[in-house]
Coordinates of C-alpha atoms and ligand atoms in Angstrom, one line a residue:
M1 CA 30.5 29.6 88.3
V2 CA 30.0 32.4 85.8
T3 CA 33.0 34.1 84.5
T4 CA 34.6 35.6 81.5
R5 CA 37.4 34.2 79.3
S6 CA 39.8 36.9 80.4
T7 CA 39.4 36.2 84.0
T8 CA 40.3 32.5 83.4
G9 CA 43.3 33.2 81.3
K10 CA 41.5 31.6 78.4
T11 CA 41.4 34.6 75.5
P12 CA 42.5 33.0 72.4
K13 CA 45.9 34.3 71.2
K14 CA 46.5 35.5 67.7
V15 CA 47.4 32.6 65.4
T16 CA 49.9 31.7 62.7
Q17 CA 48.2 30.1 60.0
P18 CA 51.1 28.6 57.6
D19 CA 48.7 26.5 55.9
F20 CA 46.3 29.2 54.4
I21 CA 46.2 29.4 50.7
E22 CA 45.3 32.9 50.2
T23 CA 43.6 32.5 46.7
V24 CA 40.5 34.2 47.8
K25 CA 40.4 37.9 49.0
R26 CA 40.4 38.2 52.9
R27 CA 36.9 38.5 54.1
R28 CA 35.4 42.0 54.8
R29 CA 35.1 42.5 58.6
T30 CA 31.9 44.3 58.4
K31 CA 29.0 42.7 60.4
R32 CA 31.2 40.0 61.7
E33 CA 33.8 39.8 64.2
S34 CA 37.6 38.9 63.3
P35 CA 38.7 35.7 64.9
E36 CA 40.8 37.9 67.1
E37 CA 37.7 39.6 68.5
M38 CA 35.5 36.7 68.7
K39 CA 33.4 36.3 71.6
P40 CA 30.1 35.0 72.5
A41 CA 26.9 36.9 71.5
N42 CA 26.4 37.6 75.6
D43 CA 30.0 38.3 76.3
E44 CA 30.1 36.0 79.2
I45 CA 30.0 32.3 78.9
T46 CA 29.6 29.5 81.8
V47 CA 32.9 27.8 82.3
V48 CA 33.0 24.6 84.4
P49 CA 35.9 24.5 86.6
T50 CA 39.0 22.8 84.9
N51 CA 42.2 21.5 86.5
G52 CA 43.0 24.8 87.4
K53 CA 46.2 25.0 85.4
G54 CA 44.3 26.1 82.0
K55 CA 46.1 23.1 80.3
D56 CA 44.5 21.5 77.4
A57 CA 45.2 17.7 76.1
V58 CA 47.3 18.1 73.1
I59 CA 48.0 15.6 70.7
T60 CA 51.1 13.7 71.9
S61 CA 54.2 13.4 69.6
A62 CA 53.3 9.8 69.5
E63 CA 50.1 10.5 67.8
D64 CA 51.5 13.2 65.8
K65 CA 53.8 11.1 63.6
H66 CA 52.9 8.2 60.9
A67 CA 52.8 4.9 63.1
E68 CA 51.2 2.3 61.3
F69 CA 49.3 1.7 58.0
D70 CA 45.5 1.4 58.3
F71 CA 42.8 0.3 55.9
G72 CA 45.2 -2.4 54.8
G73 CA 48.1 -0.3 53.9
P74 CA 48.7 0.8 50.0
I75 CA 47.1 -2.3 48.5
G76 CA 44.0 -1.8 50.9
V77 CA 43.7 2.0 50.0
S78 CA 44.3 1.2 46.2
C79 CA 41.3 -1.4 46.3
M80 CA 38.9 1.1 47.8
M81 CA 40.3 3.9 45.4
V82 CA 39.3 1.6 42.5
G83 CA 36.5 -0.3 44.0
F84 CA 34.2 2.6 45.8
P85 CA 33.7 4.2 42.3
L86 CA 32.9 1.1 40.3
L87 CA 30.8 0.0 43.3
M88 CA 28.6 3.5 43.0
W89 CA 28.2 3.0 39.4
Y90 CA 27.1 -0.4 40.1
L91 CA 24.7 0.0 42.6
W92 CA 23.2 3.0 40.6
I93 CA 22.8 0.7 37.5
C94 CA 21.0 -1.9 39.8
T95 CA 18.5 0.8 41.5
T96 CA 17.8 2.4 38.1
Y97 CA 17.4 -0.5 35.5
Y98 CA 16.8 -3.4 37.7
Q99 CA 14.2 -2.4 40.1
G100 CA 16.8 -2.2 42.8
H101 CA 18.0 -5.9 42.3
L102 CA 21.7 -6.8 41.9
T103 CA 22.2 -7.5 38.4
V104 CA 24.7 -10.6 37.7
P105 CA 25.7 -12.0 34.4
T106 CA 23.0 -14.3 32.9
N107 CA 23.4 -17.9 31.6
D108 CA 24.0 -17.0 28.1
E109 CA 26.3 -13.9 28.9
T110 CA 30.1 -13.8 29.2
M111 CA 31.8 -11.6 31.7
Q112 CA 32.6 -9.2 28.7
D113 CA 29.1 -9.1 27.5
F114 CA 28.0 -8.4 31.1
L115 CA 30.5 -5.5 31.6
L116 CA 29.4 -4.4 28.1
R117 CA 25.9 -4.1 29.4
L118 CA 26.8 -2.1 32.5
Y119 CA 28.9 0.0 30.4
G120 CA 25.8 0.6 28.0
H121 CA 23.7 1.8 31.3
F122 CA 26.5 4.0 32.2
L123 CA 26.6 5.9 28.9
D124 CA 22.7 6.1 28.9
G125 CA 22.2 7.7 32.3
A126 CA 25.5 8.7 34.0
F127 CA 27.7 10.0 31.2
P128 CA 29.3 13.2 32.5
D129 CA 28.1 15.7 30.3
L130 CA 28.3 19.3 30.3
K131 CA 25.1 20.4 32.2
S132 CA 26.2 18.1 35.1
W133 CA 29.4 19.4 35.3
A134 CA 27.9 23.2 35.4
I135 CA 25.3 22.0 38.1
V136 CA 28.2 20.2 40.4
W137 CA 30.5 23.3 40.1
G138 CA 28.0 25.6 40.1
F139 CA 26.7 24.3 43.5
L140 CA 30.3 24.2 44.9
I141 CA 30.8 28.0 43.9
F142 CA 27.5 29.1 44.9
E143 CA 28.3 27.2 48.5
G144 CA 31.6 28.9 48.7
I145 CA 30.1 32.3 47.9
L146 CA 27.6 31.9 50.9
Y147 CA 30.6 30.7 53.1
V148 CA 32.6 34.0 52.6
T149 CA 29.5 36.3 52.5
L150 CA 26.8 35.2 55.0
P151 CA 27.0 36.0 58.9
G152 CA 28.2 33.5 61.1
V153 CA 30.3 32.8 64.3
W154 CA 33.9 32.4 64.8
T155 CA 35.4 29.5 66.9
R156 CA 38.7 27.8 67.5
G157 CA 39.8 24.3 66.8
L158 CA 42.0 22.1 69.0
P159 CA 45.5 22.9 69.9
L160 CA 47.8 21.5 66.8
P161 CA 51.4 20.4 67.6
H162 CA 52.8 21.5 64.3
L163 CA 51.8 24.9 64.9
N164 CA 53.0 25.2 68.7
N165 CA 49.9 23.9 69.8
E166 CA 48.0 27.2 68.3
R167 CA 44.4 26.9 67.7
L168 CA 43.1 27.7 64.3
P169 CA 40.1 30.2 63.9
Y170 CA 37.0 28.6 62.3
F171 CA 34.1 30.6 60.6
C172 CA 30.9 29.0 60.9
N173 CA 28.0 29.7 59.0
A174 CA 26.4 26.6 57.3
V175 CA 23.1 27.0 59.1
W176 CA 22.5 30.1 57.2
S177 CA 23.9 28.7 53.9
F178 CA 21.7 25.7 54.3
Y179 CA 18.4 27.9 54.5
T180 CA 19.7 30.2 51.9
T181 CA 20.1 27.4 49.9
I182 CA 16.7 25.9 50.1
I183 CA 15.2 29.5 49.6
V184 CA 17.3 29.9 46.4
A185 CA 16.5 26.4 45.4
A186 CA 12.8 27.1 45.9
V187 CA 12.9 30.3 43.9
L188 CA 14.7 28.7 40.8
H189 CA 12.2 25.9 40.8
I190 CA 9.3 28.2 40.7
T191 CA 10.7 30.6 38.4
G192 CA 11.5 27.5 36.1
I193 CA 15.2 28.5 36.0
F194 CA 16.2 25.4 37.5
P195 CA 13.5 23.0 38.1
I196 CA 14.7 21.0 41.3
T197 CA 13.6 17.7 39.8
T198 CA 16.7 18.1 37.4
L199 CA 18.8 16.6 40.4
I200 CA 16.7 13.3 40.4
D201 CA 16.5 13.2 36.5
K202 CA 20.3 13.7 36.0
F203 CA 21.2 11.8 39.0
G204 CA 23.7 9.5 37.3
S205 CA 25.5 12.2 35.5
I206 CA 25.7 14.4 38.4
M207 CA 27.2 11.6 40.3
S208 CA 29.6 10.8 37.6
V209 CA 30.9 14.2 37.6
S210 CA 31.1 14.2 41.5
I211 CA 33.0 10.9 41.4
I212 CA 35.5 12.0 38.8
C213 CA 36.0 15.3 41.0
G214 CA 36.5 13.2 43.9
L215 CA 39.2 11.1 42.5
I216 CA 41.1 13.8 40.9
L217 CA 41.2 16.4 43.5
P218 CA 42.8 14.3 46.1
F219 CA 45.8 14.1 43.8
L220 CA 46.1 17.8 43.2
L221 CA 46.3 18.3 46.8
Y222 CA 48.7 15.8 47.5
F223 CA 51.0 17.7 44.7
Y224 CA 49.9 20.9 46.0
A225 CA 51.3 19.9 49.5
Y226 CA 54.3 18.5 47.9
I227 CA 55.2 21.9 46.1
T228 CA 54.3 24.1 48.9
K229 CA 55.8 21.7 51.7
T230 CA 52.9 21.5 53.9
Q231 CA 52.8 17.8 53.9
Y232 CA 52.1 16.3 57.4
R233 CA 52.6 13.0 59.1
M234 CA 53.4 11.2 56.0
S235 CA 53.7 7.5 55.6
G236 CA 56.0 7.7 52.6
S237 CA 53.9 5.6 50.5
F238 CA 52.3 7.6 47.6
V239 CA 49.0 6.0 47.2
Y240 CA 48.7 5.7 51.0
D241 CA 49.2 9.5 51.4
V242 CA 46.8 10.4 48.6
F243 CA 44.3 8.4 50.4
M244 CA 44.7 9.7 53.8
G245 CA 45.6 13.2 52.5
A246 CA 49.0 15.1 52.7
V247 CA 47.8 18.3 54.2
L248 CA 46.0 18.9 57.6
N249 CA 44.2 22.4 57.4
P250 CA 43.7 23.4 53.5
R251 CA 42.2 26.6 53.3
I252 CA 41.3 29.2 50.7
G253 CA 41.0 32.3 52.5
I254 CA 38.6 31.9 55.3
I255 CA 37.1 28.5 53.7
D256 CA 38.3 25.5 55.6
L257 CA 38.3 23.1 53.0
K258 CA 37.5 19.9 55.4
M259 CA 34.6 21.9 57.0
F260 CA 33.3 22.6 53.7
Y261 CA 33.3 19.3 52.3
E262 CA 32.2 17.6 55.5
V263 CA 29.2 19.8 56.6
R264 CA 27.8 21.5 53.4
L265 CA 28.4 19.4 50.6
P266 CA 27.2 15.7 51.4
W267 CA 24.4 16.8 53.5
F268 CA 23.1 19.6 51.4
I269 CA 23.3 17.2 48.2
L270 CA 21.4 14.4 50.0
F271 CA 18.7 16.5 51.3
L272 CA 18.2 18.4 48.0
T273 CA 18.2 14.9 46.2
T274 CA 15.3 14.0 48.3
V275 CA 13.4 17.2 48.1
S276 CA 14.0 16.6 44.4
S277 CA 12.3 13.0 44.3
A278 CA 9.4 14.5 46.7
V279 CA 8.6 17.0 44.2
R280 CA 8.7 14.8 41.4
Q281 CA 6.4 12.5 43.0
Y282 CA 3.9 15.4 43.6
E283 CA 4.1 16.3 40.0
S284 CA 3.5 12.8 39.1
Y285 CA 0.9 11.7 41.7
G286 CA -0.6 14.8 43.4
Y287 CA 0.7 14.0 46.5
V288 CA 3.9 12.9 48.4
S289 CA 3.8 9.5 50.2
P290 CA 4.4 9.1 54.1
Q291 CA 7.6 7.3 53.1
V292 CA 9.0 9.9 50.7
S293 CA 8.2 12.6 53.4
F294 CA 9.6 10.6 56.1
L295 CA 13.1 10.5 53.9
V296 CA 12.8 14.4 53.5
L297 CA 12.3 14.5 57.1
A298 CA 15.4 12.3 57.8
H299 CA 17.7 14.1 55.2
W300 CA 16.6 17.6 56.7
L301 CA 17.2 16.4 60.4
Y302 CA 20.9 15.3 59.5
A303 CA 21.9 18.4 57.3
N304 CA 20.3 20.5 59.9
A305 CA 22.2 18.9 62.6
C306 CA 25.5 19.2 60.8
S307 CA 24.8 22.8 60.1
K308 CA 23.3 24.1 63.4
G309 CA 26.1 22.3 65.5
E310 CA 29.0 23.3 63.0
E311 CA 31.0 25.0 65.3
L312 CA 31.0 21.9 67.6
I313 CA 32.3 20.1 64.9
V314 CA 35.8 21.9 64.8
T315 CA 37.0 19.7 68.0
T316 CA 36.2 16.4 66.5
W317 CA 38.7 14.1 65.3
D318 CA 38.2 14.6 61.5
M319 CA 38.9 18.1 61.9
F320 CA 42.0 18.2 64.1
Y321 CA 43.5 14.9 63.4
E322 CA 42.6 13.5 59.8
K323 CA 44.2 14.8 56.9
F324 CA 42.3 15.9 53.7
G325 CA 42.7 13.1 51.0
F326 CA 40.8 10.6 49.1
M327 CA 39.1 9.4 52.2
L328 CA 37.6 12.6 53.3
L329 CA 37.4 14.4 50.0
F330 CA 35.9 11.5 48.0
W331 CA 33.7 10.3 50.6
N332 CA 32.0 13.6 51.5
M333 CA 31.7 14.6 47.7
A334 CA 30.7 11.6 46.1
G335 CA 30.6 8.9 48.7
V336 CA 27.9 10.2 51.0
P337 CA 25.4 12.0 48.9
F338 CA 25.3 9.3 46.1
T339 CA 25.4 6.2 48.2
Y340 CA 23.3 7.0 51.3
C341 CA 20.4 8.2 49.0
H342 CA 19.4 4.7 47.8
C343 CA 16.5 4.7 50.0
T344 CA 15.4 7.7 48.0
L345 CA 16.3 6.3 44.8
F346 CA 14.6 3.3 45.4
L347 CA 11.4 5.2 46.2
A348 CA 11.7 7.4 43.4
N349 CA 11.8 4.5 40.7
S350 CA 8.8 3.0 42.6
A351 CA 5.3 4.0 42.4
P352 CA 3.8 4.7 45.8
S353 CA 1.2 1.5 45.4
E354 CA 4.2 -0.5 45.4
Y355 CA 5.2 0.3 48.9
Q356 CA 2.3 0.8 51.3
W357 CA 2.8 -0.2 54.7
S358 CA 0.3 -0.3 57.7
I359 CA 0.1 2.8 59.8
Y360 CA 1.5 1.1 62.7
Y361 CA 4.7 0.1 60.9
N362 CA 5.1 3.7 59.4
V363 CA 4.6 5.2 63.0
F364 CA 6.9 2.9 64.2
V365 CA 9.8 4.0 62.0
Y366 CA 9.1 7.7 62.3
F367 CA 9.4 7.0 66.2
L368 CA 12.6 5.1 65.8
L369 CA 14.2 8.1 63.6
I370 CA 13.1 10.7 66.2
G371 CA 14.1 9.0 69.1
A372 CA 17.3 8.1 67.5
Y373 CA 17.8 11.6 66.2
Y374 CA 17.3 12.9 69.7
I375 CA 20.1 10.9 71.5
F376 CA 22.3 11.6 68.5
D377 CA 21.8 15.3 68.9
T378 CA 22.2 15.5 72.6
T379 CA 25.1 13.3 72.9
N380 CA 27.3 15.0 70.3
S381 CA 26.1 18.2 72.0
Q382 CA 26.9 17.1 75.6
K383 CA 30.3 16.1 74.6
N384 CA 31.2 19.0 72.3
R385 CA 29.9 21.4 74.3
F386 CA 31.6 20.1 77.3
R387 CA 34.8 20.3 75.5
Q388 CA 34.1 23.9 74.4
Q389 CA 33.1 24.9 77.9
M390 CA 36.6 23.6 79.2
Y391 CA 38.2 25.5 76.6
G392 CA 36.2 28.3 77.2
T393 CA 35.0 28.7 73.4
L394 CA 31.5 27.7 74.0
I395 CA 29.4 29.9 71.8
P396 CA 25.6 30.2 72.9
R397 CA 23.4 29.7 69.9
N398 CA 19.8 29.4 69.3
T399 CA 19.9 27.5 66.2
F400 CA 16.6 25.4 65.7
P401 CA 16.1 22.8 67.4
Q402 CA 17.5 23.3 70.8
L403 CA 16.8 20.2 72.6
P404 CA 16.5 19.4 76.3
W405 CA 19.7 18.0 77.7
Q406 CA 22.0 19.1 75.3
T407 CA 24.2 20.9 77.7
I408 CA 24.8 19.2 81.0
K409 CA 24.7 21.8 83.5
N410 CA 27.2 20.3 86.3
P411 CA 29.1 17.4 84.3
T412 CA 31.3 15.0 86.1
Y413 CA 34.5 14.4 84.5
I414 CA 37.9 12.9 85.1
K415 CA 40.9 15.0 85.1
C416 CA 43.7 13.4 83.2
K417 CA 47.3 13.7 83.7
N418 CA 48.0 15.0 80.2
G419 CA 45.8 17.9 81.1
G420 CA 42.8 16.9 79.4
T421 CA 39.2 15.9 80.6
L422 CA 36.7 12.8 79.9
L423 CA 33.3 13.3 80.5
T424 CA 31.5 10.7 82.6
S425 CA 27.8 12.0 82.8
G426 CA 25.1 12.4 80.2
W427 CA 24.7 9.8 77.7
Y428 CA 28.1 8.9 78.2
K429 CA 27.6 7.4 81.7
Y430 CA 25.1 5.0 79.7
A431 CA 27.5 4.0 76.9
R432 CA 30.8 5.6 75.3
K433 CA 29.7 5.6 72.0
I434 CA 25.8 5.8 72.1
H435 CA 25.9 8.4 69.5
Y436 CA 27.4 5.7 67.1
T437 CA 24.4 3.3 68.1
V438 CA 21.8 5.7 67.4
D439 CA 23.5 7.3 64.2
F440 CA 23.4 3.7 62.8
I441 CA 19.5 3.4 63.9
Q442 CA 18.9 6.5 61.9
S443 CA 20.6 5.1 59.2
L444 CA 18.6 1.6 59.5
S445 CA 15.3 3.6 59.6
W446 CA 16.3 5.3 56.3
G447 CA 16.1 1.4 54.9
L448 CA 13.5 0.3 57.0
I449 CA 10.6 2.9 55.5
T450 CA 11.5 1.4 51.9
G451 CA 10.3 -2.1 53.1
F452 CA 12.2 -5.2 52.0
A453 CA 11.8 -5.4 48.3
S454 CA 15.3 -4.5 47.4
P455 CA 18.7 -4.6 49.5
L456 CA 20.1 -1.4 48.2
P457 CA 18.3 0.9 51.0
Y458 CA 20.2 -1.2 53.2
F459 CA 23.6 -0.5 51.6
Y460 CA 24.0 2.5 53.8
P461 CA 23.3 1.0 57.3
L462 CA 25.6 -2.2 56.3
F463 CA 28.4 0.2 55.2
F464 CA 27.8 2.5 58.1
F465 CA 28.0 -0.2 60.3
C466 CA 31.6 -1.2 59.3
V467 CA 32.5 2.4 59.4
L468 CA 31.5 3.1 62.9
S469 CA 32.9 -0.2 64.1
H470 CA 36.3 0.8 62.5
R471 CA 36.1 4.2 63.6
A472 CA 35.6 3.3 67.1
Y473 CA 38.3 0.7 67.2
R474 CA 40.6 3.3 65.9
D475 CA 39.4 5.9 68.2
I476 CA 39.7 3.8 71.2
Q477 CA 43.3 2.8 70.4
R478 CA 44.4 6.4 69.9
C479 CA 42.6 7.5 73.2
K480 CA 44.3 4.6 75.2
I481 CA 47.5 6.0 73.9
K482 CA 46.5 9.5 74.6
Y483 CA 45.0 9.3 78.1
S484 CA 46.9 5.9 79.4
D485 CA 45.5 5.2 83.0
D486 CA 43.1 7.7 82.6
W487 CA 41.3 5.8 79.9
K488 CA 41.1 2.9 82.2
E489 CA 39.5 4.8 85.1
Y490 CA 37.2 6.3 82.5
E491 CA 36.4 2.8 81.0
R492 CA 35.6 1.6 84.7
Q493 CA 33.3 4.7 85.4
C494 CA 31.5 4.1 82.0
P495 CA 31.8 0.6 81.4
Y496 CA 29.3 0.0 78.4
L497 CA 30.3 1.1 74.9
F498 CA 27.5 0.8 72.3
I499 CA 24.4 -0.3 74.2
P500 CA 23.7 0.7 77.7
F501 CA 23.9 -2.4 80.4
V502 CA 24.4 -4.8 77.7
F503 CA 27.6 -4.0 75.6
Ligands
NDP1 P1 33.3 10.9 68.8 O1 32.3 12.0 69.0 O2 33.1 9.8 69.8 O3 34.7 11.6 69.4 C1 35.8 10.9 69.8 C2 36.7 12.0 70.3 O4 36.0 12.4 71.5 C3 37.7 10.9 71.1 O5 38.9 10.8 70.0 C4 38.2 12.0 72.1 O6 39.0 13.3 71.5 C5 36.9 12.5 72.7 N1 36.1 12.0 73.6 C6 35.9 10.6 73.7 N2 35.2 10.4 75.0 C7 35.1 11.6 75.6 C8 34.7 11.8 76.6 N3 34.1 11.0 77.6 N4 34.6 13.4 77.2 C9 35.4 14.0 76.1 N5 35.9 13.7 75.2 C10 35.7 12.5 74.7 O7 33.2 10.5 67.4 P2 33.3 11.2 66.2 O8 33.9 12.5 65.7 O9 33.8 9.9 65.0 O10 31.8 11.2 65.5 C11 30.8 12.3 65.7 C12 29.5 12.0 65.3 O11 29.5 11.9 64.0 C13 28.9 10.7 65.7 O12 27.6 10.8 66.0 C14 29.1 9.8 64.5 O13 28.0 8.8 64.3 C15 28.8 10.7 63.4 N6 29.6 10.2 62.2 C16 28.6 10.1 61.2 C17 29.4 9.6 59.7 C18 28.2 9.9 58.5 O14 28.8 9.3 57.6 N7 27.3 9.8 58.7 C19 30.5 9.6 59.8 C20 31.5 9.8 60.8 C21 30.8 10.3 62.2 P3 40.2 14.0 72.5 O15 41.3 13.7 71.4 O16 39.6 15.4 72.1 O17 40.1 13.4 73.7

C-alpha cells in the first residue's frame, strides 16, 4: 500500500525541546529542510498497515522511573569508573612495551616497583601533552562544524514520556561527515600539514587526553543537569547518576550529543587510527599487508555502517532510553576507539614477517567478516526500517552499500496491546538477537586476523561478549515489562535468541 504520511495522520507535529542548550547559533535553513518540513526525498513513502489506530508503543510509566540499580549499583559503577581508565593504560603499556604480553611484577620487584615501572611507561609514551589536547579538541570541533554545516536529512526519535510523547527531531549527516573527514585527512597528510601517522605515533598521549575528558565531562553534565533542572529518571545516588547520566537528550543547537558521541567519535577515530597504521606500514615496508588491509576494511565497514544508517539509530534504546553519562560518554570517547583497536596496535608494533598466515586462513577470516557484516547490516536495517515504516518516518536513502534484504517488503508482525509492533519476519524469524551474534563474530574476526601470539587483540571480542550478554538480558527484561503477553507470543513465534535452530 503506498500512501503519504498526511493521509495516515502521521505528519509529525511541531515539537517542544526543553532540553536544548542553545549555545550554538541556530542552523541556517538554506539547502536543508527544517524538522517541521522534513519529508522523504520522493515525497511518498511506503507505509505498511498499522494497527489502524495510529498509536505508537510508548515507554510505560514503570519504565520511565528509576526502578533498580544495574551494573552492581553505586559500588559496581565506582569500580568501573576507576578501573576502566587504569585497564586502558595497562593494556596500552602491554601492547607498546611488552609485544602484547601481559606484564606482571617480576620476582625481584615489589608491587611499588612494578607500579613505578608502569608509571614510567605512562610518562614516556602516554603523557597528555599539549599537542594531543590540540588533536583531540581540534577533531571534536571539526566534527561539530561538519555536523552543523554539511547537508543531511531530518528524522524523528521515539515518543518521550517526559515531553508528552513528543518526538525530537534529529539531523543526520554523519555519512557526509565521514567522507569529508577522510578527504580532509588525506589533504592534511599529502600536504604535510598533519601526517596521519601522527595518530599512531602519539596514540598513548591522545588516548590519555580522551580518557581525562571522558572522566571529567560526565561530572560536568551531571552538574549542568542539576543547575538547569533537566535531571531525568534519577536514582538518588550521586556516583550512579554520574555513571548512568542525568540528562536524557543533551543538545547544543542541532547537535544531539548522544548521536554525536555514538556515531562519529568512536568509529571515525578507530578507522583513522587503523588507516594511520596502514600508512605507517607502507612508509616503512613499501606495502600494506593483507592483515592490516583487513583491519582497514573492517573498521571502514563499521564506521560506514554507523554513518550510512545514522537516521535509523535514533529509534534505538541508547537514543530514546539511556541517559548521557559516563557509560555512553566515556565509552564512546575513550573506550571504543582506544580499546577496540588493540588488533591494529598489535600489527602496528609487529613486523609483517611475524604474522604471515596461509592464504586459506586469510580468505577464511575475510569471508567471516564479510558474511557477518552482511547479516549485521541487514538485520539492523530490517528492524529499524520496519519501525520507521510503522511511524511513517522512513527516509529512502542511497548511501553505500544498500544490500539485498535490507527492507522487508511485506513484513509479518505482532500488533501489541500497548499499540506497538514486533517484527516476526526477516532475520528475526531465525533468531531475535542474531545481530548481536554476528556483531560478536565481526569483533572475533578482528582478533583472528592477528593470529594468536598476543591475547590483547581478543580483549574486544571478550569484552563485547560480556557487553552483549548483559545488554540482551537488560533489553529482554525491559521488553517483557513493556509488551507483557505479546512478548510471550513473540518468543513463541521467534523461538531462537542468538543462534538459529540452536539457542
Ligand atoms: P536491538 O537492535 O536489538 O534493539 C532492541 C530494541 O529493539 C528493543 O528494546 C525493542 O525496542 C526493539 N525490538 C526488539 N525486538 C523487536 C522486534 N522483533 N520488532 C521490532 N522491534 C523490536 O539492540 P541494540 O540497540 O542494543 O543494538 C543495535 C546494534 O548495535 C546491534 O547490532 C549491536 O550489536 C550493536 N551494538 C554495538 C556496540 C559496539 O560497541 N560495537 C554496542 C552496542 C550495540 P522497543 O522498545 O522500540 O520495542
